[in-house]
Tab-separated table of C-alpha atoms in Angstrom:
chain	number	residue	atom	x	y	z
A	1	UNK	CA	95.526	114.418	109.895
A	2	UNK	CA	91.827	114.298	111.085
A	3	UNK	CA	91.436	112.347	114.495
A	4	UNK	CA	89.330	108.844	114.523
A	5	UNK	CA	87.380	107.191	116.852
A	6	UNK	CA	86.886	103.597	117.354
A	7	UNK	CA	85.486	101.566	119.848
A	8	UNK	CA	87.773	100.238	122.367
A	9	UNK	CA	86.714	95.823	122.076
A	10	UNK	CA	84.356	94.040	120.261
A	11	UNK	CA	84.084	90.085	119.767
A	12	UNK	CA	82.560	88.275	116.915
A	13	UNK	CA	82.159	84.381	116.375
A	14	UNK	CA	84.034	82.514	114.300
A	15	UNK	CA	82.640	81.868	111.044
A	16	UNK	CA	80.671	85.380	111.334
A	17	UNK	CA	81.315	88.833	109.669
A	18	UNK	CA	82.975	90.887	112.057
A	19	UNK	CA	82.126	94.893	111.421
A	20	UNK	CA	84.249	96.991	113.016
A	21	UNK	CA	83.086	101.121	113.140
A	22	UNK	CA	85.189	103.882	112.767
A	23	UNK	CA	83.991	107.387	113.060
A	24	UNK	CA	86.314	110.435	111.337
A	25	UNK	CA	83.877	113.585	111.299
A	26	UNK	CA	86.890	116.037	110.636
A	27	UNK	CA	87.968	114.215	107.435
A	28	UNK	CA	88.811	116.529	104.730
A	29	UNK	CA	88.311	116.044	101.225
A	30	UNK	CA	91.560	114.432	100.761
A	31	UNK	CA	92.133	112.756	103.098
A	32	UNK	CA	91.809	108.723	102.938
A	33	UNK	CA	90.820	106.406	105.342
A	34	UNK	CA	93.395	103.363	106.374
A	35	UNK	CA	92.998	100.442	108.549
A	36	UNK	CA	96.178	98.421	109.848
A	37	UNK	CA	95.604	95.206	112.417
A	38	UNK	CA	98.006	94.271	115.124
A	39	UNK	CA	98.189	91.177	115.844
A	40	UNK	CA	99.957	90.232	119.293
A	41	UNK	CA	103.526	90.653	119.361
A	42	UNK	CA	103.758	91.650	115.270
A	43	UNK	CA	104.449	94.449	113.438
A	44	UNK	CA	101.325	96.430	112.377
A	45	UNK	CA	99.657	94.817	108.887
A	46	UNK	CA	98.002	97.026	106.346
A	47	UNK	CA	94.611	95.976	105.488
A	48	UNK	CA	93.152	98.349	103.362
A	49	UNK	CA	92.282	102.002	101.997
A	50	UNK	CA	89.816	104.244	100.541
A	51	UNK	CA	89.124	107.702	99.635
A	52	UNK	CA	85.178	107.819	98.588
A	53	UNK	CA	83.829	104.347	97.227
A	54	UNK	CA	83.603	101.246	98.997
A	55	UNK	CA	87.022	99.329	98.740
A	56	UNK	CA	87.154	95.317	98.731
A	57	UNK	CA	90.366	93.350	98.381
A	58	UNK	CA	91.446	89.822	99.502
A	59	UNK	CA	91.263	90.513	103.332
A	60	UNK	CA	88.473	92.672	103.732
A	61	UNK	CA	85.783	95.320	102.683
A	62	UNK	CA	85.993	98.641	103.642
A	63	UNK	CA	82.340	100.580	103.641
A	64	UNK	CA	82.586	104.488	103.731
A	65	UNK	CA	79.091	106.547	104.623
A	66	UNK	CA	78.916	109.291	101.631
A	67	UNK	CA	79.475	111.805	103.930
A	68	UNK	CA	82.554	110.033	104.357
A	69	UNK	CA	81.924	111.046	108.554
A	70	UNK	CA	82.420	107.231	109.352
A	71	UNK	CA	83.368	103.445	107.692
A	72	UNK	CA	83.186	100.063	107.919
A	73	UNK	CA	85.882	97.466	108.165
A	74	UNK	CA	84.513	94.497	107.310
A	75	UNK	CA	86.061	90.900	107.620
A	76	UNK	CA	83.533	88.538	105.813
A	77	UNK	CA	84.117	85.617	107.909
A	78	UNK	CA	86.532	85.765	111.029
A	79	UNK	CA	88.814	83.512	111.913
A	80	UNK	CA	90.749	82.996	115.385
A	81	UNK	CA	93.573	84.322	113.324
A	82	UNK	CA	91.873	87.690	113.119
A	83	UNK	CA	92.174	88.578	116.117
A	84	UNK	CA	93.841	91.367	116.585
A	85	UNK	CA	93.830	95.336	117.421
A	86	UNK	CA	92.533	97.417	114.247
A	87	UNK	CA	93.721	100.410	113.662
A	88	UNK	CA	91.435	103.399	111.644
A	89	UNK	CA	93.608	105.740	110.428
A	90	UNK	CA	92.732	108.892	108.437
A	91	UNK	CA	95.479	110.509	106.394
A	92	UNK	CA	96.777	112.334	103.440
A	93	UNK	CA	98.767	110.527	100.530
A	94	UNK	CA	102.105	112.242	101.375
A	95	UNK	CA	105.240	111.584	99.158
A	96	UNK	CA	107.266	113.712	102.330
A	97	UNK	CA	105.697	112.111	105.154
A	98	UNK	CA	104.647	108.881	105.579
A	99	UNK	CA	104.975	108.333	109.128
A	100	UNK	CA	101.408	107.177	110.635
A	101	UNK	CA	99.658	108.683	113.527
A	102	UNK	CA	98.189	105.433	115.652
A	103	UNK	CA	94.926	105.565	118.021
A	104	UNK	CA	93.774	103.589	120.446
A	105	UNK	CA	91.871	100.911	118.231
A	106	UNK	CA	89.717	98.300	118.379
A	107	UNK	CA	90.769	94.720	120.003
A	108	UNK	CA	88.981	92.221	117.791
A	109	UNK	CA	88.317	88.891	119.694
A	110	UNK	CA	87.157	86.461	117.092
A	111	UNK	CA	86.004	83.155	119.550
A	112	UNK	CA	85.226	79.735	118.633
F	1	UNK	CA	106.033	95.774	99.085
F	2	UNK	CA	108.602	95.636	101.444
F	3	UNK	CA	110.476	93.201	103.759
F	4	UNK	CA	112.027	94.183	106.885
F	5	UNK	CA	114.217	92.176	109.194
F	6	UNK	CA	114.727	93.507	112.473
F	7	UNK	CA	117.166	92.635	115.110
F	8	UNK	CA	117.489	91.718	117.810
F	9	UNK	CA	113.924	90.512	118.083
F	10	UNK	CA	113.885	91.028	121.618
F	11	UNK	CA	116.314	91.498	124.844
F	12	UNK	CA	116.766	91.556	128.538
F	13	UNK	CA	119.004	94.695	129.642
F	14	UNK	CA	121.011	96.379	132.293
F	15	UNK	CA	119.333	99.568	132.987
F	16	UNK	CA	122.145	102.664	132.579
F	17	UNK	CA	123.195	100.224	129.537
F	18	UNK	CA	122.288	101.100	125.419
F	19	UNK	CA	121.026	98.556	123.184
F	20	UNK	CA	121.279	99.552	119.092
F	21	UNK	CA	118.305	97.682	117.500
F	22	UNK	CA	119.063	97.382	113.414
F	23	UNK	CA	116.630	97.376	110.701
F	24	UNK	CA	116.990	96.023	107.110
F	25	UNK	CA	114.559	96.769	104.258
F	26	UNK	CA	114.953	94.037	100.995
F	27	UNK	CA	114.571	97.580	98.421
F	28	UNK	CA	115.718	100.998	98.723
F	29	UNK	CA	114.040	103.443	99.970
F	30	UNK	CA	113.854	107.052	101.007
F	31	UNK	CA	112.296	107.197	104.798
F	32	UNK	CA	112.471	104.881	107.539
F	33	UNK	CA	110.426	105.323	110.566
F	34	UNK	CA	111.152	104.632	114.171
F	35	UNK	CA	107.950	103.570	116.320
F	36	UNK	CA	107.665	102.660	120.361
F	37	UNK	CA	104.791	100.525	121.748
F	38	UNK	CA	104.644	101.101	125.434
F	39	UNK	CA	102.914	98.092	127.099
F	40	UNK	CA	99.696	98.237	126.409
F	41	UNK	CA	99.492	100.903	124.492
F	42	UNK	CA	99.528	102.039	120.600
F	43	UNK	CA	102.529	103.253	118.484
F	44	UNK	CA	104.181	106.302	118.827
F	45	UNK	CA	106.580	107.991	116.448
F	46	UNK	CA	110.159	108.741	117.755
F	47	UNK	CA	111.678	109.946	114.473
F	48	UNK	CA	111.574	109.782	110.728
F	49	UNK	CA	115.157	108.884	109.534
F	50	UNK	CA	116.164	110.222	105.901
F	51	UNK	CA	119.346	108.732	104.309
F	52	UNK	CA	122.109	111.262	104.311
F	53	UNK	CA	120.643	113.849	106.761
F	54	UNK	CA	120.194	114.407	110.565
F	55	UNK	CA	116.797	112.423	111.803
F	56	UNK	CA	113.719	114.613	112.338
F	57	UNK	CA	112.819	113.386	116.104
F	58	UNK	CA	109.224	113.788	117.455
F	59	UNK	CA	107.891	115.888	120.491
F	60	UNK	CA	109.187	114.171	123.666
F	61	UNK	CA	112.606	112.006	121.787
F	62	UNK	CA	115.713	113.691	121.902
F	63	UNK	CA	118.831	113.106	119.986
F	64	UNK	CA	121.063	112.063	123.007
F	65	UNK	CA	118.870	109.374	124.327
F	66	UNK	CA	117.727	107.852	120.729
F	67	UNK	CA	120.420	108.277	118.239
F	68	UNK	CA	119.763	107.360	114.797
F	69	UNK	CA	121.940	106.264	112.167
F	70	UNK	CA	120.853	106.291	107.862
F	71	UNK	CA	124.119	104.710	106.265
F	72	UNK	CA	122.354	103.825	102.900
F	73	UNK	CA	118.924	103.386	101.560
F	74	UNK	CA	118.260	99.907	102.984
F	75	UNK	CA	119.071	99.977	106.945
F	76	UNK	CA	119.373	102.090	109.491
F	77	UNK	CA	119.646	101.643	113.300
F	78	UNK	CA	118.110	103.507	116.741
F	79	UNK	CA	120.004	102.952	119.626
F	80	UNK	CA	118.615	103.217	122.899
F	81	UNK	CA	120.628	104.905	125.436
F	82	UNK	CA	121.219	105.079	129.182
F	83	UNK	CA	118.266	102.677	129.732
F	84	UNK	CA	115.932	102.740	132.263
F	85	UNK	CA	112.594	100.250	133.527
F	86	UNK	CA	110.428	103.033	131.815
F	87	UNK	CA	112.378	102.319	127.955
F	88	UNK	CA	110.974	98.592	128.141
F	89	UNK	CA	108.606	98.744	125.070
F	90	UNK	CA	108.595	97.383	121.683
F	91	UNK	CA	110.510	99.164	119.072
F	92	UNK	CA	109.316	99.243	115.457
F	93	UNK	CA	111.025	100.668	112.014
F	94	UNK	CA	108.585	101.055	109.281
F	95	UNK	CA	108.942	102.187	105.723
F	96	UNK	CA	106.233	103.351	103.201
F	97	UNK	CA	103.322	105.003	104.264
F	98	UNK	CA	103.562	108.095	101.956
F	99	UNK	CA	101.425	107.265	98.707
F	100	UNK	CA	101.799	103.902	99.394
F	101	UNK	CA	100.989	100.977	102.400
F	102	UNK	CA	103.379	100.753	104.971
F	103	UNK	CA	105.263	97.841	106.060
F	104	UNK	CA	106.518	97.443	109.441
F	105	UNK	CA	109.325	95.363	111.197
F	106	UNK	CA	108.318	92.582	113.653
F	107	UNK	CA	109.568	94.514	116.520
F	108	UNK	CA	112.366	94.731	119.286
F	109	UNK	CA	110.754	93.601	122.369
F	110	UNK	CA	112.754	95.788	125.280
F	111	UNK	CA	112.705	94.565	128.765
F	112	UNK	CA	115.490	96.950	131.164
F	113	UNK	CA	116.065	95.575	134.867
C-alpha cells in the first residue's frame, strides 16, 4: 500500500470548512484513498473513500487532484465534535486482507 | 455495517499478570483484526485472526505473548500475557476493511503497574 503524508495539526473555527491535505504520490492505479477520524478515546470511524472522482456523503467531501498525487478531506462546517485525529489512508480493495496500515495523521482542533 | 462490543473497556493490572480482552461482532464474518495504540501514537496491527485457523501475527507480536483465539465467526479474544509497564496501550479488534469500511471496537484501555 502506497505511503501518505499528512500534516501533523491544524485548527479550524467552528462554523468554518475545515480542509485537511493529504499527499499519496506513490498511489497506483488501484489503489483508493480512505480517511478514518479518531476521536479521543474511540475506536477509529470511517469517513469516506474514493478511487478517481470527487466523493461526497453525509459527513464529508473528499477532493482528489487528477493526478490523484494528493486529496482533500473536507468537513463543510466543523463542529467541536470534529475534533479529532484524521487518518489518510491509501489502499487496495482486498477481499484477503483488510487489515489497515495507520500513519501519523492529522489532529483536527475545531475551536469555538 | 458492523457492531462491535468490546470488553473490558479498560483495566488496571499487575505487571507479570495476563488480561484476555474479548470482542463481539453483531454479524458473521470472516477476519477480525487485532490493533495496539501506544500512548500517543497511531494503530498498529498485531494479527489478523481467521476463524478456524492459526492467527497470522505481524512483525514484532509473537504467539506466546499475544495469543489469539477464533471460536466462531462472531468473537474472538487476544490475551495479553506476562504484562509489563511497556503493554499499557489501547487494544482494538476491527472487522471489514477488505472491499468494504471497517468498523472498529471502542477499545481496551491497558494500564500495567
Amino acid at each position: 500500500d502506497a505511503k501518505t503524508t499528512q500534516p501533523p495539526s491544524m485548527d479550524c473555527a467552528e462554523g468554518r470548512a475545515a480542509n485537511l491535505p493529504c499527499n499519496h504520490s506513490t498511489i497506483s492505479g488501484n489503489e483508493y484513498v480512505y480517511w478514518y477520524r479518531q476521536i479521543h478515546s474511540q475506536g477509529p470511524q470511517y469517513i469516506i473513500h474514493g478511487l478517481k472522482n470527487n466523493e461526497t456523503n453525509e459527513m464529508a467531501s473528499l477532493i482528489i487532484t487528477e493526478d490523484r498525487k494528493s486529496s482533500t478531506l473536507i468537513l463543510p462546517h466543523a463542529t467541536l465534535r470534529d475534533t479529532a485525529v484524521y487518518y489518510c489512508i491509501v489502499r487496495f480493495l482486498s477481499g484477503s486482507q483488510g487489515n489497515l496500515i495507520f500513519g501519523k495523521g492529522t489532529k483536527l482542533s475545531v475551536k469555538p | 455495517s458492523a457492531v462491535i462490543s468490546q470488553k473490558p473497556s479498560r483495566d488496571i493490572c499487575q505487571r507479570g499478570t495476563s488480561l484476555t480482552i474479548q470482542c463481539q461482532v453483531d454479524s458473521q464474518v470472516t477476519m477480525m483484526f487485532w490493533y495496539r495504540q501506544q500512548p500517543g501514537q497511531s494503530l498498529t496491527l498485531i494479527a489478523t485472526a481467521n476463524q478456524g485457523s492459526e492467527a497470522t501475527y505481524e512483525s514484532g507480536f509473537v504467539i506466546d505473548k499475544f495469543p489469539i483465539s477464533r471460536p466462531n465467526l462472531t468473537f474472538s479474544t487476544l490475551t495479553v500475557s506476562n504484562m509489563s509497564p511497556e503493554d499499557s496501550s489501547i487494544y482494538l479488534c476491527s472487522v471489514g476493511g477488505g472491499r468494504t469500511e471497517a468498523f472498529f471496537g471502542q477499545g481496551t484501555r491497558l494500564t500495567v503497574v
